[in-house]
Short mmCIF file of N, CA and C in Angstrom, two decimals:
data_model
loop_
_atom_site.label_atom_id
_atom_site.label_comp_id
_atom_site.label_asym_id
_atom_site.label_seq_id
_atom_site.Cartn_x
_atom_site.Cartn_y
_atom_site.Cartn_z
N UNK A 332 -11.12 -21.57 -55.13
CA UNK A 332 -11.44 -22.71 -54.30
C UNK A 332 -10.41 -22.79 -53.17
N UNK A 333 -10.96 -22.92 -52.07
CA UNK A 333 -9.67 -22.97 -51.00
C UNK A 333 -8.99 -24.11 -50.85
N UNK A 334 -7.52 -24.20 -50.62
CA UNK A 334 -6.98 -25.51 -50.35
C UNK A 334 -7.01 -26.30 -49.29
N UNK A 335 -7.56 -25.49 -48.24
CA UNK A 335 -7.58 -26.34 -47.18
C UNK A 335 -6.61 -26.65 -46.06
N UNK A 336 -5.98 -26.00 -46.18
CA UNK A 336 -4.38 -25.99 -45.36
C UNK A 336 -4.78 -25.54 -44.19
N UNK A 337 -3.99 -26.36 -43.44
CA UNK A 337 -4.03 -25.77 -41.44
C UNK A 337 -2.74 -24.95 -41.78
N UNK A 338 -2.46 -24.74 -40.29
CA UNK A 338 -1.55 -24.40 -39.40
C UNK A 338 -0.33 -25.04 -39.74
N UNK A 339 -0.54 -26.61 -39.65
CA UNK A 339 0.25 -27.55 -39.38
C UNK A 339 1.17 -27.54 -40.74
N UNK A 340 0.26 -27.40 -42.08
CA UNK A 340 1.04 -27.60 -43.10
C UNK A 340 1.55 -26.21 -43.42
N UNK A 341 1.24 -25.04 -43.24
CA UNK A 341 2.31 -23.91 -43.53
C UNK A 341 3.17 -24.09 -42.62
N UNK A 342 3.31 -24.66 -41.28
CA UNK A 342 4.38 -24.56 -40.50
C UNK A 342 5.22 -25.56 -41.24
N UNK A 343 5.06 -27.17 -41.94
CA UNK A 343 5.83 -27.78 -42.55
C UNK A 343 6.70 -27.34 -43.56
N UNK A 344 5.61 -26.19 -44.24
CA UNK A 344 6.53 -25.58 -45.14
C UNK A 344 7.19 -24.41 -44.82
N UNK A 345 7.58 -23.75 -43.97
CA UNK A 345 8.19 -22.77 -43.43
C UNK A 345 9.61 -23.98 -43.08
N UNK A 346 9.35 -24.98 -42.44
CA UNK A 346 10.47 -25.58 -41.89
C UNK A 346 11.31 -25.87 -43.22
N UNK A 347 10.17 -26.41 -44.35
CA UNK A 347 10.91 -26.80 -46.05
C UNK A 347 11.76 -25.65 -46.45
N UNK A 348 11.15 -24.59 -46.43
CA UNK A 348 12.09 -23.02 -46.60
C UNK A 348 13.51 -22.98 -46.00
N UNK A 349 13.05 -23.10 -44.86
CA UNK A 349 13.83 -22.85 -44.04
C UNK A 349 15.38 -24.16 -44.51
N UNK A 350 14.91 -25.28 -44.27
CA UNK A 350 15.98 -26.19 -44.72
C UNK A 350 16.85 -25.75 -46.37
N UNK A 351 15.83 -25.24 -47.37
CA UNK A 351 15.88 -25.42 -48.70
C UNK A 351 17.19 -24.30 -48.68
N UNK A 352 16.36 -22.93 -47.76
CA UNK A 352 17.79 -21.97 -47.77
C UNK A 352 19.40 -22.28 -47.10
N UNK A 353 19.08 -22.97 -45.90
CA UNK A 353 20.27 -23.59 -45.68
C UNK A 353 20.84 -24.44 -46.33
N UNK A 354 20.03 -25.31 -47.15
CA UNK A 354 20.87 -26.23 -48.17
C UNK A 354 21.94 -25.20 -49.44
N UNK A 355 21.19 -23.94 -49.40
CA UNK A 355 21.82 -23.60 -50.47
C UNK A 355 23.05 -22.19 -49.80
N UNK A 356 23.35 -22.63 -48.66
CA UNK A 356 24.60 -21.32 -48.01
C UNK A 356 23.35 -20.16 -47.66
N UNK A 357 22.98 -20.04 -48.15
CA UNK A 357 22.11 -18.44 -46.98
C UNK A 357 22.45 -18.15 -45.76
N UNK A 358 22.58 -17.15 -45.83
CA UNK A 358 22.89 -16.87 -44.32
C UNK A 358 21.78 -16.68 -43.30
N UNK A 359 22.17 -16.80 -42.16
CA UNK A 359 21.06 -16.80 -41.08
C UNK A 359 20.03 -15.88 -41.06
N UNK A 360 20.79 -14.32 -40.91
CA UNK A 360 19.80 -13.33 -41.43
C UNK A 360 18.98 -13.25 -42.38
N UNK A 361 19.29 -13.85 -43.63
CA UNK A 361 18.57 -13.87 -44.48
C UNK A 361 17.32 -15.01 -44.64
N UNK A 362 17.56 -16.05 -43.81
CA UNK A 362 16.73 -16.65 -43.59
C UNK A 362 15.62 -17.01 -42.53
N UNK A 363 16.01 -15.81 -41.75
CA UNK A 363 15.25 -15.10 -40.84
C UNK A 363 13.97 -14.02 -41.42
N UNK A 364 14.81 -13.45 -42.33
CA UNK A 364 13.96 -12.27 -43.09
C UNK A 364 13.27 -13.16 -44.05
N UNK A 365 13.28 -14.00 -44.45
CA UNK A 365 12.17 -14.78 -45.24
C UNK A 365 11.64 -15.27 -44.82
N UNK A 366 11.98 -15.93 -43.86
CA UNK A 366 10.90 -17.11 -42.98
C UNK A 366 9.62 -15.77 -42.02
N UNK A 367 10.05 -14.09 -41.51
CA UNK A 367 9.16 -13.51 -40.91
C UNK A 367 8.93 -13.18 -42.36
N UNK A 368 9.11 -12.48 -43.53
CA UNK A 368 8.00 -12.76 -44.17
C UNK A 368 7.12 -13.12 -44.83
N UNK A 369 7.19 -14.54 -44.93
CA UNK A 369 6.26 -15.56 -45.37
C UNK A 369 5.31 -15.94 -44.47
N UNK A 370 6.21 -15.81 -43.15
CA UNK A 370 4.69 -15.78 -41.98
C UNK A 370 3.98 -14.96 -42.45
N UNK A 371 4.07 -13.59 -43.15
CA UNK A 371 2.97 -12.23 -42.89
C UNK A 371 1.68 -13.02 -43.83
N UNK A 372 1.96 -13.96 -44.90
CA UNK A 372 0.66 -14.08 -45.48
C UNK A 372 0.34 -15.29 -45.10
N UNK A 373 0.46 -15.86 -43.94
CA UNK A 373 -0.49 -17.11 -43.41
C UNK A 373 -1.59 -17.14 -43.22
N UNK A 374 -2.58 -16.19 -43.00
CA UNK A 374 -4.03 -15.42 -43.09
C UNK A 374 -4.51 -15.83 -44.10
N UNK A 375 -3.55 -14.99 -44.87
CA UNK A 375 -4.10 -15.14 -46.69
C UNK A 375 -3.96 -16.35 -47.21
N UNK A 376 -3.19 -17.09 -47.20
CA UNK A 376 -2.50 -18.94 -47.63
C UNK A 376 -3.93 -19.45 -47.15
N UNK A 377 -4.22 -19.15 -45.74
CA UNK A 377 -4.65 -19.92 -44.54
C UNK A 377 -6.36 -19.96 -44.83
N UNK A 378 -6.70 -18.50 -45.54
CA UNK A 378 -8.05 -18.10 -45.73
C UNK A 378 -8.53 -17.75 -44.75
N UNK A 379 -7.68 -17.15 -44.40
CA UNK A 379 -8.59 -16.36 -43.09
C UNK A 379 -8.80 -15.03 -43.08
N UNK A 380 -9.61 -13.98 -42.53
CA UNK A 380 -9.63 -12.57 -42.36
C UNK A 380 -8.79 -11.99 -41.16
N UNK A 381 -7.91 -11.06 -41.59
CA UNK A 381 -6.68 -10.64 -40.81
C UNK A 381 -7.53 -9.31 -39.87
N UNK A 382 -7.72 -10.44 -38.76
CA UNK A 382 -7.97 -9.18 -37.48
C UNK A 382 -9.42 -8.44 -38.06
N UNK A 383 -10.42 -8.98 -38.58
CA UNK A 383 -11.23 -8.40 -38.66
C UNK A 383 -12.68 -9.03 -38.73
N UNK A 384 -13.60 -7.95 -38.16
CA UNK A 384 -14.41 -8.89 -37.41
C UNK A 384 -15.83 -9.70 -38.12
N UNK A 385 -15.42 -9.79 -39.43
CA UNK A 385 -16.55 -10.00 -40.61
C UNK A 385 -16.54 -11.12 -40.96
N UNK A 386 -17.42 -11.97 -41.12
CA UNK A 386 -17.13 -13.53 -41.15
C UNK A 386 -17.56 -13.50 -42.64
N UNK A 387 -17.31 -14.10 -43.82
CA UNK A 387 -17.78 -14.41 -45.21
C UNK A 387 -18.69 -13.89 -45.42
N UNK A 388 -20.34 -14.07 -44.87
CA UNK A 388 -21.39 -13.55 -45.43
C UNK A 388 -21.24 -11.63 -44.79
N UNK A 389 -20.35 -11.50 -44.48
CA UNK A 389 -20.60 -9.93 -44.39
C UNK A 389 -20.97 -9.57 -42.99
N UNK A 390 -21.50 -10.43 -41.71
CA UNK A 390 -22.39 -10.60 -40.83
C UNK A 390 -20.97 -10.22 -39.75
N UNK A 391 -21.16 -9.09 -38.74
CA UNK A 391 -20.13 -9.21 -37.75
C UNK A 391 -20.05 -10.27 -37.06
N UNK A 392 -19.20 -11.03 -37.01
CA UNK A 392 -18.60 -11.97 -35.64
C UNK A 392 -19.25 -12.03 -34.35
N UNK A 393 -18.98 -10.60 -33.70
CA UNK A 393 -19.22 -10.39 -32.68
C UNK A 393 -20.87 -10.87 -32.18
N UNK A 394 -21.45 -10.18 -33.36
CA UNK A 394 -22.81 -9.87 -33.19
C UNK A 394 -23.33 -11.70 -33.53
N UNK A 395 -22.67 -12.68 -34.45
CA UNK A 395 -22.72 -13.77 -34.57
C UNK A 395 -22.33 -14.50 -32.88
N UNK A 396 -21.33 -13.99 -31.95
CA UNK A 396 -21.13 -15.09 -31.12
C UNK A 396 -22.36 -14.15 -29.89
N UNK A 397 -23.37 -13.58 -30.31
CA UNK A 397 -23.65 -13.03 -29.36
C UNK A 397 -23.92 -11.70 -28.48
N UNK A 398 -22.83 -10.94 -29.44
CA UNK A 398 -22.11 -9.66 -28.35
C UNK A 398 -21.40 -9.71 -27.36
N UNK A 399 -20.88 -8.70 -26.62
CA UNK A 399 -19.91 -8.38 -26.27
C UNK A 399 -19.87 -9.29 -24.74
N UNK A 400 -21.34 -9.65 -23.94
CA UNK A 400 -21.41 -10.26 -22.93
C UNK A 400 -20.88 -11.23 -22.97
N UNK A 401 -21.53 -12.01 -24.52
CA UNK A 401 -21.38 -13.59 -24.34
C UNK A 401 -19.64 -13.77 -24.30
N UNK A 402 -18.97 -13.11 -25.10
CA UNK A 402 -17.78 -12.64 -25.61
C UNK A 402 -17.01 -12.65 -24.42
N UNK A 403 -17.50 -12.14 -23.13
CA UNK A 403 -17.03 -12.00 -21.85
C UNK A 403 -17.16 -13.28 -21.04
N UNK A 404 -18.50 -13.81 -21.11
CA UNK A 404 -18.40 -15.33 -20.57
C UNK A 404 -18.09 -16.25 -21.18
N UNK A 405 -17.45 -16.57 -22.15
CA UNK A 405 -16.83 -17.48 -23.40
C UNK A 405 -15.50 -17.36 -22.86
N UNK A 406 -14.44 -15.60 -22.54
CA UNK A 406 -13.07 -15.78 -21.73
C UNK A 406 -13.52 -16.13 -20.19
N UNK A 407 -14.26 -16.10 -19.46
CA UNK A 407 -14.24 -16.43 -18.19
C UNK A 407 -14.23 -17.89 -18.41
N UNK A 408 -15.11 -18.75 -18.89
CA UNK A 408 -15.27 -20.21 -18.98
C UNK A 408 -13.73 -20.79 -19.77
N UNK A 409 -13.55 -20.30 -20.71
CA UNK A 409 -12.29 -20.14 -21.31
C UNK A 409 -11.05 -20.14 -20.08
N UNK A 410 -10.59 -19.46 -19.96
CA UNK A 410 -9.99 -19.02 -18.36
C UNK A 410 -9.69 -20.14 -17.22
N UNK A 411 -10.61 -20.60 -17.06
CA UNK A 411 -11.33 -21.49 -15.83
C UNK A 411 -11.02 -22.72 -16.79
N UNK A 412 -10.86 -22.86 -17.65
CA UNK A 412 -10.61 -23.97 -18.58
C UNK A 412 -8.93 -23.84 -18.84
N UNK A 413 -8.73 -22.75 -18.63
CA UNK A 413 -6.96 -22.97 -19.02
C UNK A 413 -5.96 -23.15 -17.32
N UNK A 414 -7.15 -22.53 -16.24
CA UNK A 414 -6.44 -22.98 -15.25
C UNK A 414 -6.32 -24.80 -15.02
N UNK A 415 -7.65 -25.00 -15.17
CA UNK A 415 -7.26 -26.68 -15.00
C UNK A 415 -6.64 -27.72 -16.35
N UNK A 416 -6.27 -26.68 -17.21
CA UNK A 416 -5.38 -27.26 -18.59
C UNK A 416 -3.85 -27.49 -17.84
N UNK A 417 -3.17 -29.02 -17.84
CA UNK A 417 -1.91 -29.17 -17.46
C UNK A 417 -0.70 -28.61 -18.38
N UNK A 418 -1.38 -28.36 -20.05
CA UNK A 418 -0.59 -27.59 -21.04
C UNK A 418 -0.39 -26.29 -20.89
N UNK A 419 -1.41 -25.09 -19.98
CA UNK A 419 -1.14 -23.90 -20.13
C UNK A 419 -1.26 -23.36 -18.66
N UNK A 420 -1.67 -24.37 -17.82
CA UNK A 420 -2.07 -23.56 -16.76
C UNK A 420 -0.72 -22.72 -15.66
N UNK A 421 -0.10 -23.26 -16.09
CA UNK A 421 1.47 -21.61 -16.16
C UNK A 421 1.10 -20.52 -16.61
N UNK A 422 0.80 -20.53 -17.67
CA UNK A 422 0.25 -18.97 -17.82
C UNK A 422 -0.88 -18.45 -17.37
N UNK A 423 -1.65 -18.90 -16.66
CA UNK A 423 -2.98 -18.42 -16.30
C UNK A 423 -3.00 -17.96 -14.69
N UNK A 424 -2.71 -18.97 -13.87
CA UNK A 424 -2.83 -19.51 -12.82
C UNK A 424 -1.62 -18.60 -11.88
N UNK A 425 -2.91 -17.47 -11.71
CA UNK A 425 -2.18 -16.43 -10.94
C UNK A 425 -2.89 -15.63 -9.98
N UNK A 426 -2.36 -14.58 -9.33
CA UNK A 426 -3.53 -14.13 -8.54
C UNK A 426 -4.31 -13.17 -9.08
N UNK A 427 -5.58 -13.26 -8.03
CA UNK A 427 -6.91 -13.18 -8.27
C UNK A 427 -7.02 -11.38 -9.07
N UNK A 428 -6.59 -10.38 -8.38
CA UNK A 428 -6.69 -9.67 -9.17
C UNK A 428 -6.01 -9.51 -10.51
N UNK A 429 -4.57 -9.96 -10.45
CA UNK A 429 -3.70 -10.04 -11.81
C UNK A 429 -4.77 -10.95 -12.78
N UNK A 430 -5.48 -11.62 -12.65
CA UNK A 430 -6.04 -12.64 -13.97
C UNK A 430 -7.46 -11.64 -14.26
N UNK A 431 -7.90 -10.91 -13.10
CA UNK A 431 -8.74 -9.89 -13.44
C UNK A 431 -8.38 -9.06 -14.43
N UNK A 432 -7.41 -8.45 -14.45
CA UNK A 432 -6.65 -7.88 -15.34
C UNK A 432 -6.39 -8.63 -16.85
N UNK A 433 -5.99 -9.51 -16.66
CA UNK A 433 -5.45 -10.60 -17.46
C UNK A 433 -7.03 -10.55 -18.78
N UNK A 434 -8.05 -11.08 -18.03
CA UNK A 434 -9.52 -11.69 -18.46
C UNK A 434 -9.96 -10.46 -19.49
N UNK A 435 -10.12 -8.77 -18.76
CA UNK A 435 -10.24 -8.05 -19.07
C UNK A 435 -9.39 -7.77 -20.43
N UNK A 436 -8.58 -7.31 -20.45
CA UNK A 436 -7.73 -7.70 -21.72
C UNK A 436 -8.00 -8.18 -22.46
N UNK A 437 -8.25 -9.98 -22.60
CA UNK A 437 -8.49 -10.64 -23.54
C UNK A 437 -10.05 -9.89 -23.74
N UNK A 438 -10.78 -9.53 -23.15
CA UNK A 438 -11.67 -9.14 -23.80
C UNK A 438 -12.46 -8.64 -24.65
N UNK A 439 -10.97 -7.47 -24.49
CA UNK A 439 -10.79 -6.09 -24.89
C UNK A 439 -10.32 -6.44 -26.14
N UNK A 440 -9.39 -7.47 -26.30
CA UNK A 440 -9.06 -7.44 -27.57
C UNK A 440 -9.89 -8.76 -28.35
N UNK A 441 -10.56 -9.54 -27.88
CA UNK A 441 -11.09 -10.13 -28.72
C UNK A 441 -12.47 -9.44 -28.99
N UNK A 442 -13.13 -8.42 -28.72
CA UNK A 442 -14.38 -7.45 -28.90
C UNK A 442 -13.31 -7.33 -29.89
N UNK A 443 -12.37 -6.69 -30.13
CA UNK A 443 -12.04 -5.63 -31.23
C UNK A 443 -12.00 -6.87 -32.41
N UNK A 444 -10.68 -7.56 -32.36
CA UNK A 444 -10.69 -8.21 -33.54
C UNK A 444 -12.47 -8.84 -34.01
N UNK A 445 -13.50 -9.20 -33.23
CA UNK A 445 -14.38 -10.18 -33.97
C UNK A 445 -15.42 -8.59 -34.47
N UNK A 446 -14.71 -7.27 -34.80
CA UNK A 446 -16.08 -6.37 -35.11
C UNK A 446 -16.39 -5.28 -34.33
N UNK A 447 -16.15 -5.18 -33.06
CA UNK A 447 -16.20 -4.89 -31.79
C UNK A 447 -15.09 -3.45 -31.57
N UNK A 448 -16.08 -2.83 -30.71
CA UNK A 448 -15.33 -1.49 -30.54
C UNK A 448 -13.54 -1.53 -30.33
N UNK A 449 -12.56 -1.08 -30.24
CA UNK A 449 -11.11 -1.48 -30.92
C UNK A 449 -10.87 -0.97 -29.22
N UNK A 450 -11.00 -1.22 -27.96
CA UNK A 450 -10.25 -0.74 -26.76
C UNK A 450 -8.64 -1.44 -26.26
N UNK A 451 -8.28 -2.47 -27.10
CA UNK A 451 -7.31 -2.83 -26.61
C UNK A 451 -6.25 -2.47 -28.29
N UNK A 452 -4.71 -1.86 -27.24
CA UNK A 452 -4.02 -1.47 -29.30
C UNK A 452 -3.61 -2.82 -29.17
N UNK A 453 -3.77 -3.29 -30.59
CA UNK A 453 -3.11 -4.55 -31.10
C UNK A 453 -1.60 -4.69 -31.11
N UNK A 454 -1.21 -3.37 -31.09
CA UNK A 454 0.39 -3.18 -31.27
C UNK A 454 1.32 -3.61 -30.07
N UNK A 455 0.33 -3.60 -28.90
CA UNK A 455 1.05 -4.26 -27.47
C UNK A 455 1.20 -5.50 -27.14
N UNK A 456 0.00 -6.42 -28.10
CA UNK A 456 0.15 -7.82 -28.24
C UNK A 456 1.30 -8.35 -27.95
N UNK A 457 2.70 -8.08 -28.94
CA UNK A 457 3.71 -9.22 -28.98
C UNK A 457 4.45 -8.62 -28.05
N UNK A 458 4.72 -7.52 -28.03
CA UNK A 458 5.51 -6.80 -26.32
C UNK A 458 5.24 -7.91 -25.26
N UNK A 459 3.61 -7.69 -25.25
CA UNK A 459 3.27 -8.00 -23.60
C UNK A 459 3.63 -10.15 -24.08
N UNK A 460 3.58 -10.36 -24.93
CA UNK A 460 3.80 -12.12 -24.53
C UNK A 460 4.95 -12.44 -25.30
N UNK A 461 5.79 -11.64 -25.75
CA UNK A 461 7.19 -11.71 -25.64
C UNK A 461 8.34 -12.42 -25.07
N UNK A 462 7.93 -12.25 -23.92
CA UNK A 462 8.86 -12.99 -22.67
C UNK A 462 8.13 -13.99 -22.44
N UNK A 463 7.00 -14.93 -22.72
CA UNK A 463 6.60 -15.66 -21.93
C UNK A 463 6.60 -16.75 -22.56
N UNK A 464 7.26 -17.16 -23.66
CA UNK A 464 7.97 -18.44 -24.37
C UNK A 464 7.04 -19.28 -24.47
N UNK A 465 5.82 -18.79 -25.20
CA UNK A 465 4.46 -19.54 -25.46
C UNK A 465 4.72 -19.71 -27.00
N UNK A 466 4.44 -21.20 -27.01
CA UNK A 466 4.79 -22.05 -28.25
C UNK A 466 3.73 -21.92 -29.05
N UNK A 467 3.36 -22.81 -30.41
CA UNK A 467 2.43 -22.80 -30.96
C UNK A 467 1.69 -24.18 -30.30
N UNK A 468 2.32 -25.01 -29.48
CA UNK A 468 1.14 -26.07 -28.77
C UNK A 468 0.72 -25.42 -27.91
N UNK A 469 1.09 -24.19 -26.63
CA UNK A 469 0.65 -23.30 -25.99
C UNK A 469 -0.74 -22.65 -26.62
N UNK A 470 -0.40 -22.13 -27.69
CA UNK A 470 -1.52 -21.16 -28.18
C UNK A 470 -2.79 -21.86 -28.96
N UNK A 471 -2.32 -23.40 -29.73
CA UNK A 471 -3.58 -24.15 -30.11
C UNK A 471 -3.96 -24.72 -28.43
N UNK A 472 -2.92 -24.84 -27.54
CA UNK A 472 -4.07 -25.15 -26.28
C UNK A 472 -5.20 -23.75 -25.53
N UNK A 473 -4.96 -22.85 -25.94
CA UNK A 473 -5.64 -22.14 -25.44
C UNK A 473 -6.96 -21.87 -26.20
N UNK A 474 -6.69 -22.51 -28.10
CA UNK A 474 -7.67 -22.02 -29.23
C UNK A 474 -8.64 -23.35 -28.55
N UNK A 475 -7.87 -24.55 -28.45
CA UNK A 475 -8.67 -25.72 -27.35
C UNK A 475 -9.98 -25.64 -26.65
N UNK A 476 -9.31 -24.42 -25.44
CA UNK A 476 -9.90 -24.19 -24.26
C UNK A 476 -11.03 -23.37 -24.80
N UNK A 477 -10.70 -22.31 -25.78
CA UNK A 477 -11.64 -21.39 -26.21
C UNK A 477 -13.07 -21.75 -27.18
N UNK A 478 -12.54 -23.22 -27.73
CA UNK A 478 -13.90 -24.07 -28.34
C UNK A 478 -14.59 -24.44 -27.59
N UNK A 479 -13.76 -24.74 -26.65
CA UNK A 479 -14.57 -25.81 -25.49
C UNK A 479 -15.63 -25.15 -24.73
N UNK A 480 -15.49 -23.84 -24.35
CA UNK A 480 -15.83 -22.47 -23.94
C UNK A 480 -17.06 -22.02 -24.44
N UNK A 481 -17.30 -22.12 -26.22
CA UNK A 481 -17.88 -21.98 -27.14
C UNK A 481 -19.25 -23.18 -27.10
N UNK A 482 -18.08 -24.34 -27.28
CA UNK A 482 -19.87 -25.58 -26.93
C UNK A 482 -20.22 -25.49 -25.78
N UNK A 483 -19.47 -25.20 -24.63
CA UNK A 483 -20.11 -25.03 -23.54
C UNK A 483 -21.63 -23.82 -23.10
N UNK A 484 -21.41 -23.04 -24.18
CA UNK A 484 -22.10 -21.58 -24.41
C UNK A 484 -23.08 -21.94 -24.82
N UNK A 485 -23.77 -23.13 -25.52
CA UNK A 485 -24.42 -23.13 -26.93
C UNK A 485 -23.88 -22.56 -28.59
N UNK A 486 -22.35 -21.90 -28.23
CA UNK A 486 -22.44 -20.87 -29.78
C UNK A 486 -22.51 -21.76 -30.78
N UNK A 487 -23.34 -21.24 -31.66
CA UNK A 487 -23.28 -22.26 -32.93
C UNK A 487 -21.97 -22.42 -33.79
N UNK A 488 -21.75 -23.55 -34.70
CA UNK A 488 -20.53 -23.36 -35.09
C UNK A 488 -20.13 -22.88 -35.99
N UNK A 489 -20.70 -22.18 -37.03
CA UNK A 489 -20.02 -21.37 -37.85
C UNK A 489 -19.92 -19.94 -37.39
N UNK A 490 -20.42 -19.51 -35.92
CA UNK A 490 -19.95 -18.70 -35.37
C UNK A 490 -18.65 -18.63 -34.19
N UNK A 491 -18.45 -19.61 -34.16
CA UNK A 491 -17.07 -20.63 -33.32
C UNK A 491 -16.30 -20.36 -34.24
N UNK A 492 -16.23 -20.59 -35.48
CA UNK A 492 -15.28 -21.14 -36.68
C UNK A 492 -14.79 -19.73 -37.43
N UNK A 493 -15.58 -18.62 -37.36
CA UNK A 493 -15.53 -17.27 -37.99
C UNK A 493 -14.60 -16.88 -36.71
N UNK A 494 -14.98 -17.37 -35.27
CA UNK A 494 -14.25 -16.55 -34.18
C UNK A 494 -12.77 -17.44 -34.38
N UNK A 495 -12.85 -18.51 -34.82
CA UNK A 495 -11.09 -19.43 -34.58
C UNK A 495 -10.97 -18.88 -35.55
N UNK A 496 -10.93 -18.50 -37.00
CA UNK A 496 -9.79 -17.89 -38.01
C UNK A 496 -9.42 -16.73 -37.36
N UNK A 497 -10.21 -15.67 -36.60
CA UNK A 497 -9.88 -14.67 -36.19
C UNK A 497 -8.83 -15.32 -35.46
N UNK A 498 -8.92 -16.05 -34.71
CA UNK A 498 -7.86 -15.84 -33.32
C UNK A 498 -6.73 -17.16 -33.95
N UNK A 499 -6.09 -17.58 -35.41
CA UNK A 499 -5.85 -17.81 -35.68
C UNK A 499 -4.44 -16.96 -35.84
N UNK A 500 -5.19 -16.04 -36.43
CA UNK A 500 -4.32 -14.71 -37.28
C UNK A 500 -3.70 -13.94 -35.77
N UNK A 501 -3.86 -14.10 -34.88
CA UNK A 501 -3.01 -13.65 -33.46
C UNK A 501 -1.65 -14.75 -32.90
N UNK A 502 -1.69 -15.62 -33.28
CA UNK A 502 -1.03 -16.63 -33.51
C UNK A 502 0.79 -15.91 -33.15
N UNK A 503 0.55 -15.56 -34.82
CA UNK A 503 2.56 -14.79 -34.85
C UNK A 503 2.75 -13.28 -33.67
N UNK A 504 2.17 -13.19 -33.28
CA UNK A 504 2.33 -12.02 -32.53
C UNK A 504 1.92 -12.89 -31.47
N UNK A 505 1.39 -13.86 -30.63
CA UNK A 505 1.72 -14.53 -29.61
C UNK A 505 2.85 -15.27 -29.11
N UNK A 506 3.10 -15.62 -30.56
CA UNK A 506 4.29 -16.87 -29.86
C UNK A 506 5.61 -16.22 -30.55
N UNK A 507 5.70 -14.62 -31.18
CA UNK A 507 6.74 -14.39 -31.33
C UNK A 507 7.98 -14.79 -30.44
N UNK A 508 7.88 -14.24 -29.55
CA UNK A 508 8.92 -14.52 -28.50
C UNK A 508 9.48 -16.11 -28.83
N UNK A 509 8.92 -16.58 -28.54
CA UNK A 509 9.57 -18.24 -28.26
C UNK A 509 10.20 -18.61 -29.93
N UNK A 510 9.45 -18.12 -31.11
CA UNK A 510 10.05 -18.24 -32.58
C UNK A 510 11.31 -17.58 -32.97
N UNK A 511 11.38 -16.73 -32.09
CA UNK A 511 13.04 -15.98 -32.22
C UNK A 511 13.65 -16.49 -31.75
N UNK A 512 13.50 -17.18 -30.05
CA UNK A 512 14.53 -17.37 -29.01
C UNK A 512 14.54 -19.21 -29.92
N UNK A 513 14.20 -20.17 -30.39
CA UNK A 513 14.32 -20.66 -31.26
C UNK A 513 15.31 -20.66 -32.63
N UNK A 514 15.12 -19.86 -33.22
CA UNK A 514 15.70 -19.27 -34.24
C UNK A 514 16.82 -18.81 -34.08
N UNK A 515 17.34 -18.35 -32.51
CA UNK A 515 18.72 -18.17 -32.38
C UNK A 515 19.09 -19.21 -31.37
N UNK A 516 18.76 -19.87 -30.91
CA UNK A 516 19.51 -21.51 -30.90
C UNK A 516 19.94 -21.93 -31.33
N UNK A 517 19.26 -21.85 -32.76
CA UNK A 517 19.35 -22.94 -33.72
C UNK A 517 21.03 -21.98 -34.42
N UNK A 518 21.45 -20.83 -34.13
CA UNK A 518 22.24 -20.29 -34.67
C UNK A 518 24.11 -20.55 -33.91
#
């Protein structure tokens, strides 16, 4: 039976960890190395499918939101929704060919994760947003923009809801950057 847990409450308990080891002398490193890997099973805690594009009944994602078109006008509307977002539109709100680039990408990798032919490597993810000190209110504003995107489409919602666990599980490899530079503040 699933428990039902967001985001919100594994992040509470990561912070509980996190305090529980400092209450007891741990050292920083070491509570670095527990806290990344207890992130690794937030998927699994979370009930979600890690990066893959099969929603419960077996049925691809992809082929649930549509295919690969709709998939393409879901990030354009998406997009156009994060430029006039006052939470993210720093990261978006650039020039015209760079967001071409930008759009493409997300494409590329959200085809792959929901089922979808694999053209973007997943392994460049946290490289490329590394530096760009995107939080976890950053990245639920963009999961935001990307529902909004979704009712705007018609997609139905348990094909919305199969596509947010996916893009759930991209999460720690988005906002790495800003969880380290964090983590050594706090040091």
């Amino acid at each position: 039976k699933p428990l039902e847990l967001t985001d919100y409450h594994f992040d509470c308990f990561l912070a509980t960890v996190e305090k529980a080891l400092a209450g007891a002398d741990m050292d920083d490193d070491t509570i670095d190395e527990v806290v990344v890997t207890v992130e690794d099973v937030r998927c699994d805690l979370l009930n979600r499918a890690k990066r893959v594009g099969r929603s419960t009944g077996g049925v691809v994602v992809l082929e649930m939101l549509g295919g690969e078109m709709n998939v393409e006008a879901v990030v354009e509307t998406m997009y156009a929704g994060c430029i006039g977002d006052p939470r993210v539109r720093y990261f978006f709100d650039m020039e015209r060919e760079k967001a071409g680039t930008v759009k493409t990408r997300m494409v590329e990798l959200l085809v792959g994760c929901f089922g979808g032919v694999q053209l973007y490597d997943t392994s460049k993810l946290r490289g490329k947003h590394y530096s760009l000190n995107i939080t976890n209110f950053h990245f639920d504003a963009v999961v935001d923009n990307f529902a909004c995107a979704c009712d705007l489409m018609d997609i139905k919602r348990p094909a919305m809801q199969a596509a947010m666990q996916i893009l759930g599980c991209l999460r720690q490899d988005v906002t790495a950057g800003c969880t380290v530079r964090l983590e050594m503040a706090r040091k």
